[in-house]
Amino acid sequence: MPPSSSIEFIDTALSCTSRFALSYTDSKQKWFIRKHLLSLIQDYPTFTLSTNTFFHDDGTTVNLLCATGHLHVANHTPSIPLTIWIHENYPCMPPMVYVLSDSTSPIHQDHPFVHSSGATSSPYLQTWAFPRCHLTELVHNLVKIFSRDHPFVNSPAASFTHPSLVSKMEALDRLSGMLHYDTIVLQAQTEEEMEDLSNLQSEMVKRDDIFTSMIMGLEHERMNLKHRAMNLTNQADVLVNWLRVNDAKALVTRLEGEMDDDDDAFEAGDEDSNLLIEFLAADSAIEDSMHALDKAVEHGVVSFEAYLRQVRMLAREQFFFRSKLVKLRGPSILHWP
């Protein structure tokens, strides 16, 4: 039987009609609140009752009953100070439960059911349904979950016992705790992987900058080589044109001058001999020019198109000179060493 002082306090608080009246309006609701609070005080006499103003997250304020006390869950762990606010729509809505902590006994980080602010949200509260759920059963459920996972002691719950040895709610509590800690581990691994990927991304960006710089350098070098090749092609065209303008007669004149300085030089005895020497010299000059063009195209100095153009032109001139040689001395002259 709960103390008479508690019974009197509940009756007085629920019947108050002054400006301090509580936010419970329905008489049937008040009857359930009275019944459940008396049951709580009877089973957990360490709790005391009071009234106060509660501030909801949306900014609204209500005057509510609350029960404050200590839960003793195990001999080797400290008791847990607790405040239970009776919601203005109780019993259809679950109570608001807060664990009271201070600097000497902080709530350990990443608790599956208790936020660092003290707000408590267990599967029992999340699945609250009247008349199956009530205050006394709620506190009994809190004792069970806090005995496995104390809010002031960082000791994650042990693995499941055999399903037949626990109730459905206890199995749900344990599963929620295990999933919570698994989620924390997975989140830590994900953050670590994201950090590694971020570092890898930075490294890839650096490498991309290096590769881009290399490609730009190679492109610049390619353009320089292209311009150089064009210049060399133009120079080759100038050379070939010069050779075409300064025809075989000039070459023959130079050869004749060189032969005049030679002790073994000789002069042609007639006009046909002069023509023969002239045509042979021109044919030899054209052969030398073709050989020079072969070397030029082999080393990439002259483009293949320019090479073909110049070879065709020289071949026509060579054909012209050789046809004159054949008229002067016959086909055998072409095999002259």
CSV table of N, CA and C in Angstrom, one decimal, residues 60-147:
chain,number,residue,atom,x,y,z
A,60,THR,N,5.8,24.8,-26.6
A,60,THR,CA,4.6,24.9,-25.7
A,60,THR,C,5.0,24.4,-24.3
A,61,THR,N,4.3,25.0,-23.3
A,61,THR,CA,4.5,24.6,-21.9
A,61,THR,C,3.2,24.0,-21.3
A,62,VAL,N,3.4,23.1,-20.4
A,62,VAL,CA,2.3,22.4,-19.8
A,62,VAL,C,2.7,22.1,-18.3
A,63,ASN,N,1.7,22.1,-17.5
A,63,ASN,CA,1.9,21.7,-16.1
A,63,ASN,C,1.6,20.2,-15.9
A,64,LEU,N,2.6,19.5,-15.5
A,64,LEU,CA,2.5,18.0,-15.4
A,64,LEU,C,3.0,17.5,-14.1
A,65,LEU,N,2.5,16.3,-13.8
A,65,LEU,CA,3.0,15.5,-12.7
A,65,LEU,C,4.3,14.8,-13.1
A,66,CYS,N,5.3,14.6,-12.2
A,66,CYS,CA,6.5,13.9,-12.5
A,66,CYS,C,6.9,13.1,-11.3
A,67,ALA,N,7.6,12.0,-11.6
A,67,ALA,CA,8.1,11.1,-10.5
A,67,ALA,C,9.6,11.1,-10.6
A,68,THR,N,10.3,11.4,-9.5
A,68,THR,CA,11.7,11.4,-9.5
A,68,THR,C,12.3,10.5,-8.4
A,69,GLY,N,13.3,9.7,-8.8
A,69,GLY,CA,13.8,8.7,-7.9
A,69,GLY,C,15.1,8.1,-8.5
A,70,HIS,N,15.6,7.1,-7.8
A,70,HIS,CA,16.8,6.4,-8.2
A,70,HIS,C,16.5,4.9,-8.5
A,71,LEU,N,17.1,4.4,-9.6
A,71,LEU,CA,16.9,3.0,-10.0
A,71,LEU,C,18.2,2.3,-9.6
A,72,HIS,N,18.0,1.2,-8.8
A,72,HIS,CA,19.2,0.4,-8.4
A,72,HIS,C,19.1,-0.8,-9.3
A,73,VAL,N,20.1,-1.0,-10.2
A,73,VAL,CA,20.0,-2.0,-11.2
A,73,VAL,C,21.0,-3.2,-10.9
A,74,ALA,N,22.1,-2.9,-10.2
A,74,ALA,CA,23.1,-3.9,-9.9
A,74,ALA,C,23.9,-3.4,-8.7
A,75,ASN,N,24.5,-4.4,-8.0
A,75,ASN,CA,25.3,-4.1,-6.8
A,75,ASN,C,26.6,-3.4,-7.2
A,76,HIS,N,27.2,-3.7,-8.3
A,76,HIS,CA,28.5,-3.2,-8.7
A,76,HIS,C,28.4,-1.9,-9.5
A,77,THR,N,27.2,-1.4,-9.8
A,77,THR,CA,27.1,-0.1,-10.5
A,77,THR,C,26.3,0.9,-9.7
A,78,PRO,N,26.6,2.2,-10.0
A,78,PRO,CA,25.8,3.2,-9.3
A,78,PRO,C,24.4,3.3,-9.6
A,79,SER,N,23.6,3.8,-8.7
A,79,SER,CA,22.1,3.9,-9.0
A,79,SER,C,21.9,5.0,-10.0
A,80,ILE,N,20.8,5.0,-10.6
A,80,ILE,CA,20.5,5.9,-11.7
A,80,ILE,C,19.4,6.8,-11.4
A,81,PRO,N,19.7,8.2,-11.2
A,81,PRO,CA,18.7,9.1,-10.9
A,81,PRO,C,17.8,9.3,-12.2
A,82,LEU,N,16.5,9.4,-11.9
A,82,LEU,CA,15.6,9.3,-13.0
A,82,LEU,C,14.4,10.3,-12.8
A,83,THR,N,13.9,10.9,-13.8
A,83,THR,CA,12.7,11.7,-13.7
A,83,THR,C,11.7,11.3,-14.8
A,84,ILE,N,10.5,11.0,-14.4
A,84,ILE,CA,9.5,10.5,-15.4
A,84,ILE,C,8.3,11.5,-15.4
A,85,TRP,N,8.1,12.2,-16.5
A,85,TRP,CA,7.1,13.2,-16.7
A,85,TRP,C,5.8,12.5,-17.3
A,86,ILE,N,4.7,12.7,-16.7
A,86,ILE,CA,3.4,12.1,-17.1
A,86,ILE,C,2.9,13.0,-18.2
A,87,HIS,N,2.9,12.6,-19.5
A,87,HIS,CA,2.4,13.4,-20.6
A,87,HIS,C,1.0,13.8,-20.4
A,88,GLU,N,0.7,15.0,-21.0
A,88,GLU,CA,-0.7,15.6,-20.8
A,88,GLU,C,-1.7,14.7,-21.5
A,89,ASN,N,-1.3,13.8,-22.4
A,89,ASN,CA,-2.3,12.9,-23.1
A,89,ASN,C,-2.1,11.4,-22.6
A,90,TYR,N,-1.4,11.3,-21.5
A,90,TYR,CA,-1.3,9.9,-20.9
A,90,TYR,C,-2.7,9.4,-20.5
A,91,PRO,N,-2.9,8.1,-20.7
A,91,PRO,CA,-2.0,7.0,-21.0
A,91,PRO,C,-1.9,6.7,-22.6
A,92,CYS,N,-2.6,7.5,-23.4
A,92,CYS,CA,-2.5,7.3,-24.8
A,92,CYS,C,-1.1,7.6,-25.4
A,93,MET,N,-0.4,8.6,-24.7
A,93,MET,CA,0.9,8.9,-25.1
A,93,MET,C,1.9,8.5,-24.0
A,94,PRO,N,3.1,8.0,-24.3
A,94,PRO,CA,4.0,7.5,-23.3
A,94,PRO,C,4.6,8.7,-22.5
A,95,PRO,N,5.1,8.4,-21.3
A,95,PRO,CA,5.7,9.4,-20.4
A,95,PRO,C,7.0,9.8,-21.1
A,96,MET,N,7.6,11.0,-20.6
A,96,MET,CA,8.9,11.4,-21.0
A,96,MET,C,9.9,11.1,-19.9
A,97,VAL,N,10.9,10.3,-20.2
A,97,VAL,CA,11.8,9.8,-19.2
A,97,VAL,C,13.2,10.5,-19.5
A,98,TYR,N,13.8,11.0,-18.3
A,98,TYR,CA,15.1,11.6,-18.4
A,98,TYR,C,16.0,11.0,-17.3
A,99,VAL,N,17.2,10.7,-17.7
A,99,VAL,CA,18.3,10.3,-16.8
A,99,VAL,C,19.0,11.6,-16.3
A,100,LEU,N,19.1,11.8,-15.0
A,100,LEU,CA,19.7,13.0,-14.5
A,100,LEU,C,21.2,12.7,-14.3
A,101,SER,N,22.1,13.5,-14.9
A,101,SER,CA,23.5,13.3,-14.8
A,101,SER,C,24.2,14.6,-14.3
A,102,ASP,N,25.4,14.5,-13.9
A,102,ASP,CA,26.2,15.6,-13.6
A,102,ASP,C,27.7,15.4,-14.1
A,103,SER,N,28.5,16.3,-13.7
A,103,SER,CA,29.9,16.2,-14.2
A,103,SER,C,30.7,15.0,-13.6
A,104,THR,N,30.3,14.6,-12.4
A,104,THR,CA,30.9,13.4,-11.8
A,104,THR,C,30.4,12.1,-12.4
A,105,SER,N,29.2,12.1,-12.9
A,105,SER,CA,28.6,10.9,-13.5
A,105,SER,C,28.0,11.2,-14.8
A,106,PRO,N,28.8,11.5,-15.9
A,106,PRO,CA,28.2,11.8,-17.2
A,106,PRO,C,27.7,10.5,-17.9
A,107,ILE,N,26.7,10.8,-18.8
A,107,ILE,CA,26.2,9.7,-19.6
A,107,ILE,C,27.3,9.3,-20.6
A,108,HIS,N,27.6,8.0,-20.7
A,108,HIS,CA,28.7,7.6,-21.6
A,108,HIS,C,28.2,7.8,-23.1
A,109,GLN,N,29.2,8.1,-23.9
A,109,GLN,CA,28.9,8.4,-25.3
A,109,GLN,C,28.3,7.2,-26.1
A,110,ASP,N,27.4,7.5,-27.0
A,110,ASP,CA,26.8,6.5,-27.9
A,110,ASP,C,26.0,5.4,-27.1
A,111,HIS,N,25.3,5.9,-26.0
A,111,HIS,CA,24.4,4.9,-25.4
A,111,HIS,C,23.2,4.6,-26.3
A,112,PRO,N,22.8,3.4,-26.4
A,112,PRO,CA,21.7,3.1,-27.4
A,112,PRO,C,20.4,3.6,-27.0
A,113,PHE,N,20.1,3.9,-25.7
A,113,PHE,CA,18.8,4.4,-25.3
A,113,PHE,C,18.7,5.7,-24.7
A,114,VAL,N,19.9,6.3,-24.2
A,114,VAL,CA,19.9,7.5,-23.5
A,114,VAL,C,20.8,8.5,-24.3
A,115,HIS,N,20.2,9.7,-24.6
A,115,HIS,CA,20.9,10.8,-25.2
A,115,HIS,C,21.8,11.5,-24.2
A,116,SER,N,22.8,12.2,-24.7
A,116,SER,CA,23.7,12.9,-23.8
A,116,SER,C,23.0,13.9,-23.0
A,117,SER,N,21.8,14.4,-23.4
A,117,SER,CA,21.0,15.3,-22.7
A,117,SER,C,20.2,14.7,-21.6
A,118,GLY,N,20.2,13.3,-21.6
A,118,GLY,CA,19.4,12.5,-20.6
A,118,GLY,C,18.1,12.0,-21.1
A,119,ALA,N,17.6,12.5,-22.2
A,119,ALA,CA,16.4,12.0,-22.8
A,119,ALA,C,16.5,10.5,-23.1
A,120,THR,N,15.5,9.8,-22.7
A,120,THR,CA,15.6,8.3,-22.9
A,120,THR,C,14.5,7.9,-23.8
A,121,SER,N,14.9,6.9,-24.7
A,121,SER,CA,14.0,6.4,-25.7
A,121,SER,C,14.3,4.9,-25.9
A,122,SER,N,13.5,4.1,-25.3
A,122,SER,CA,13.7,2.7,-25.4
A,122,SER,C,12.6,2.1,-26.3
A,123,PRO,N,12.8,0.8,-26.8
A,123,PRO,CA,11.7,0.2,-27.6
A,123,PRO,C,10.4,0.2,-26.9
A,124,TYR,N,10.4,0.1,-25.6
A,124,TYR,CA,9.1,0.0,-24.9
A,124,TYR,C,8.4,1.4,-25.1
A,125,LEU,N,9.1,2.5,-25.0
A,125,LEU,CA,8.5,3.8,-25.2
A,125,LEU,C,8.1,4.0,-26.6
A,126,GLN,N,8.9,3.5,-27.5
A,126,GLN,CA,8.7,3.7,-29.0
A,126,GLN,C,7.5,2.9,-29.4
A,127,THR,N,7.2,1.8,-28.8
A,127,THR,CA,6.1,0.9,-29.2
A,127,THR,C,4.9,1.0,-28.1
A,128,TRP,N,4.9,2.1,-27.4
A,128,TRP,CA,3.9,2.3,-26.4
A,128,TRP,C,2.5,2.2,-26.9
A,129,ALA,N,1.7,1.4,-26.2
A,129,ALA,CA,0.3,1.2,-26.6
A,129,ALA,C,-0.5,0.8,-25.3
A,130,PHE,N,-1.5,1.7,-25.1
A,130,PHE,CA,-2.4,1.5,-23.9
A,130,PHE,C,-3.5,0.6,-24.3
A,131,PRO,N,-3.9,-0.4,-23.5
A,131,PRO,CA,-3.6,-0.6,-22.1
A,131,PRO,C,-2.4,-1.6,-21.8
A,132,ARG,N,-1.8,-2.0,-22.9
A,132,ARG,CA,-0.7,-3.0,-22.7
A,132,ARG,C,0.5,-2.4,-21.9
A,133,CYS,N,0.7,-1.1,-22.0
A,133,CYS,CA,1.8,-0.4,-21.4
A,133,CYS,C,1.4,0.5,-20.3
A,134,HIS,N,2.2,0.6,-19.2
A,134,HIS,CA,1.9,1.5,-18.1
A,134,HIS,C,3.1,1.8,-17.4
A,135,LEU,N,3.1,2.7,-16.4
A,135,LEU,CA,4.2,3.2,-15.7
A,135,LEU,C,5.1,2.2,-15.0
A,136,THR,N,4.5,1.3,-14.3
A,136,THR,CA,5.3,0.3,-13.5
A,136,THR,C,6.0,-0.6,-14.4
A,137,GLU,N,5.4,-1.0,-15.5
A,137,GLU,CA,6.0,-1.9,-16.4
A,137,GLU,C,7.1,-1.2,-17.2
A,138,LEU,N,7.0,0.1,-17.4
A,138,LEU,CA,8.0,0.9,-18.0
A,138,LEU,C,9.3,0.9,-17.2
A,139,VAL,N,9.1,1.2,-15.9
A,139,VAL,CA,10.3,1.3,-15.0
A,139,VAL,C,10.9,-0.1,-14.9
A,140,HIS,N,10.1,-1.1,-14.8
A,140,HIS,CA,10.7,-2.5,-14.8
A,140,HIS,C,11.5,-2.8,-16.1
A,141,ASN,N,11.0,-2.3,-17.2
A,141,ASN,CA,11.8,-2.5,-18.4
A,141,ASN,C,13.1,-1.7,-18.4
A,142,LEU,N,13.0,-0.4,-17.8
A,142,LEU,CA,14.2,0.4,-17.7
A,142,LEU,C,15.3,-0.3,-16.8
A,143,VAL,N,14.9,-1.0,-15.8
A,143,VAL,CA,15.8,-1.7,-14.9
A,143,VAL,C,16.5,-2.8,-15.7
A,144,LYS,N,15.8,-3.5,-16.6
A,144,LYS,CA,16.4,-4.5,-17.3
A,144,LYS,C,17.4,-4.0,-18.3
A,145,ILE,N,17.0,-3.0,-19.1
A,145,ILE,CA,18.0,-2.5,-20.1
A,145,ILE,C,19.2,-1.8,-19.5
A,146,PHE,N,19.0,-1.1,-18.3
A,146,PHE,CA,20.1,-0.4,-17.7
A,146,PHE,C,21.0,-1.4,-17.0
A,147,SER,N,20.5,-2.6,-16.6
A,147,SER,CA,21.3,-3.6,-16.0
A,147,SER,C,22.3,-4.2,-17.0
